[in-house]
């Protein structure tokens, strides 16, 4: 397959939103993302900017949210048109409301972080027992996964439900002794923290098998390389795929146009965050438990994916 980019197509500003049948994308595109310090927000903001440049009839805007869980609800409730979400979060919604959601692509894998002070007493996951821990914001995928990790590990904590920025502040000022966060590498807010406040990441190899047994094959061992954040050693984390999801009722031309934008604008999107560079057409079509949107399928078939 010959690789094409947005900048290599002189007429793309006119035709990017047209599917192979010539139907043109148009309308509103409200993109549900996450908190400003996280990957979803940066990736989603970059998608919105490319829409403004290359999909002239699409009016894109960015919604700042608590991320995955609330994002899915926003799409189902027609508060958002497209959303970033963890794969595991989609499972319960698909069971409750089959084929209401559809995926455009599997984007990249999140890494579940458990962040503690490097000089503190917490060296392993079970040291969290009885301590005050931020499990992620209300409505976040982080909170869902954190509770699952703690449950399968038999650990009880005093929960705080802070978003990323408040979790970072809480660790620095002693309000919490640890925080969970799920994000693509590197998470800029955690990188900023590590440059000023020595941190340690907890090894999460032990819960993976139990998570897979109880909740499905959404979880896998992944390594956070030592080079990711200042002062850390390479650490086993939990990987979870991220999807870009829409309502199944989205028009085919719009779904096709956004899917095309993801791939042909990949180099530009990667300038906002390197997670965008991990988009791969072979893995993008694997989005269980969600079906791909017909507009996305049309794009992948055109690429012979």
Short mmCIF file of N, CA and C in Angstrom, two decimals, residues 36 67 75 97 122 136 147 151 159-160 192 196 211 216 222 252 255-256 266 268 273-274 282 301 303:
data_model
loop_
_atom_site.label_atom_id
_atom_site.label_comp_id
_atom_site.label_asym_id
_atom_site.label_seq_id
_atom_site.Cartn_x
_atom_site.Cartn_y
_atom_site.Cartn_z
N UNK A 36 -6.73 18.48 30.60
CA UNK A 36 -5.72 19.14 29.77
C UNK A 36 -4.31 18.57 29.88
N UNK A 67 -12.86 11.81 31.21
CA UNK A 67 -12.35 10.79 30.29
C UNK A 67 -13.30 9.61 30.11
N UNK A 75 -21.40 10.25 24.48
CA UNK A 75 -21.72 9.84 23.11
C UNK A 75 -23.12 9.22 23.06
N UNK A 97 -26.47 -1.90 26.02
CA UNK A 97 -27.08 -1.26 24.85
C UNK A 97 -26.35 -1.72 23.59
N UNK A 122 6.07 3.42 50.35
CA UNK A 122 5.33 2.51 49.47
C UNK A 122 6.26 2.02 48.36
N UNK A 136 -8.56 8.14 40.59
CA UNK A 136 -8.97 8.76 39.33
C UNK A 136 -10.26 9.51 39.51
N UNK A 147 -10.20 0.37 40.61
CA UNK A 147 -11.01 -0.44 41.53
C UNK A 147 -10.88 -1.92 41.21
N UNK A 151 -9.36 -4.61 43.76
CA UNK A 151 -10.24 -5.72 44.13
C UNK A 151 -9.57 -7.07 43.92
N UNK A 159 -10.28 5.92 49.52
CA UNK A 159 -10.34 6.48 48.17
C UNK A 159 -10.47 8.00 48.17
N UNK A 160 -9.70 8.62 47.29
CA UNK A 160 -9.96 9.98 46.84
C UNK A 160 -10.21 9.89 45.35
N UNK A 192 6.15 16.17 34.05
CA UNK A 192 6.45 17.44 34.72
C UNK A 192 6.67 17.23 36.21
N UNK A 196 10.47 17.55 39.04
CA UNK A 196 10.56 18.41 40.22
C UNK A 196 10.38 17.66 41.54
N UNK A 211 -7.07 -10.00 36.48
CA UNK A 211 -7.90 -9.07 35.73
C UNK A 211 -8.44 -9.72 34.46
N UNK A 216 -11.91 -10.12 31.34
CA UNK A 216 -11.70 -10.29 29.91
C UNK A 216 -10.30 -9.90 29.47
N UNK A 222 2.55 -4.48 30.15
CA UNK A 222 3.31 -3.54 29.34
C UNK A 222 4.41 -2.94 30.21
N UNK A 252 -22.18 7.86 7.37
CA UNK A 252 -21.02 7.17 6.81
C UNK A 252 -19.96 8.15 6.30
N UNK A 255 -18.01 9.52 9.35
CA UNK A 255 -17.16 8.49 9.96
C UNK A 255 -15.97 8.16 9.05
N UNK A 256 -16.22 8.09 7.75
CA UNK A 256 -15.14 7.85 6.79
C UNK A 256 -14.12 8.98 6.84
N UNK A 266 -1.68 11.49 10.40
CA UNK A 266 -0.96 10.92 11.54
C UNK A 266 0.31 11.71 11.88
N UNK A 268 0.96 14.87 11.44
CA UNK A 268 0.60 16.13 12.09
C UNK A 268 0.06 15.89 13.50
N UNK A 273 1.01 14.79 20.20
CA UNK A 273 1.44 13.76 21.14
C UNK A 273 1.90 12.55 20.36
N UNK A 274 3.01 11.95 20.80
CA UNK A 274 3.60 10.85 20.06
C UNK A 274 2.72 9.60 20.04
N UNK A 282 -3.28 -2.19 10.76
CA UNK A 282 -3.58 -3.60 11.03
C UNK A 282 -4.22 -3.79 12.40
N UNK A 301 -11.40 -0.88 3.92
CA UNK A 301 -11.49 -1.70 2.70
C UNK A 301 -10.80 -1.00 1.53
N UNK A 303 -8.24 0.74 1.77
CA UNK A 303 -6.79 0.57 2.00
C UNK A 303 -6.37 -0.89 1.95
#
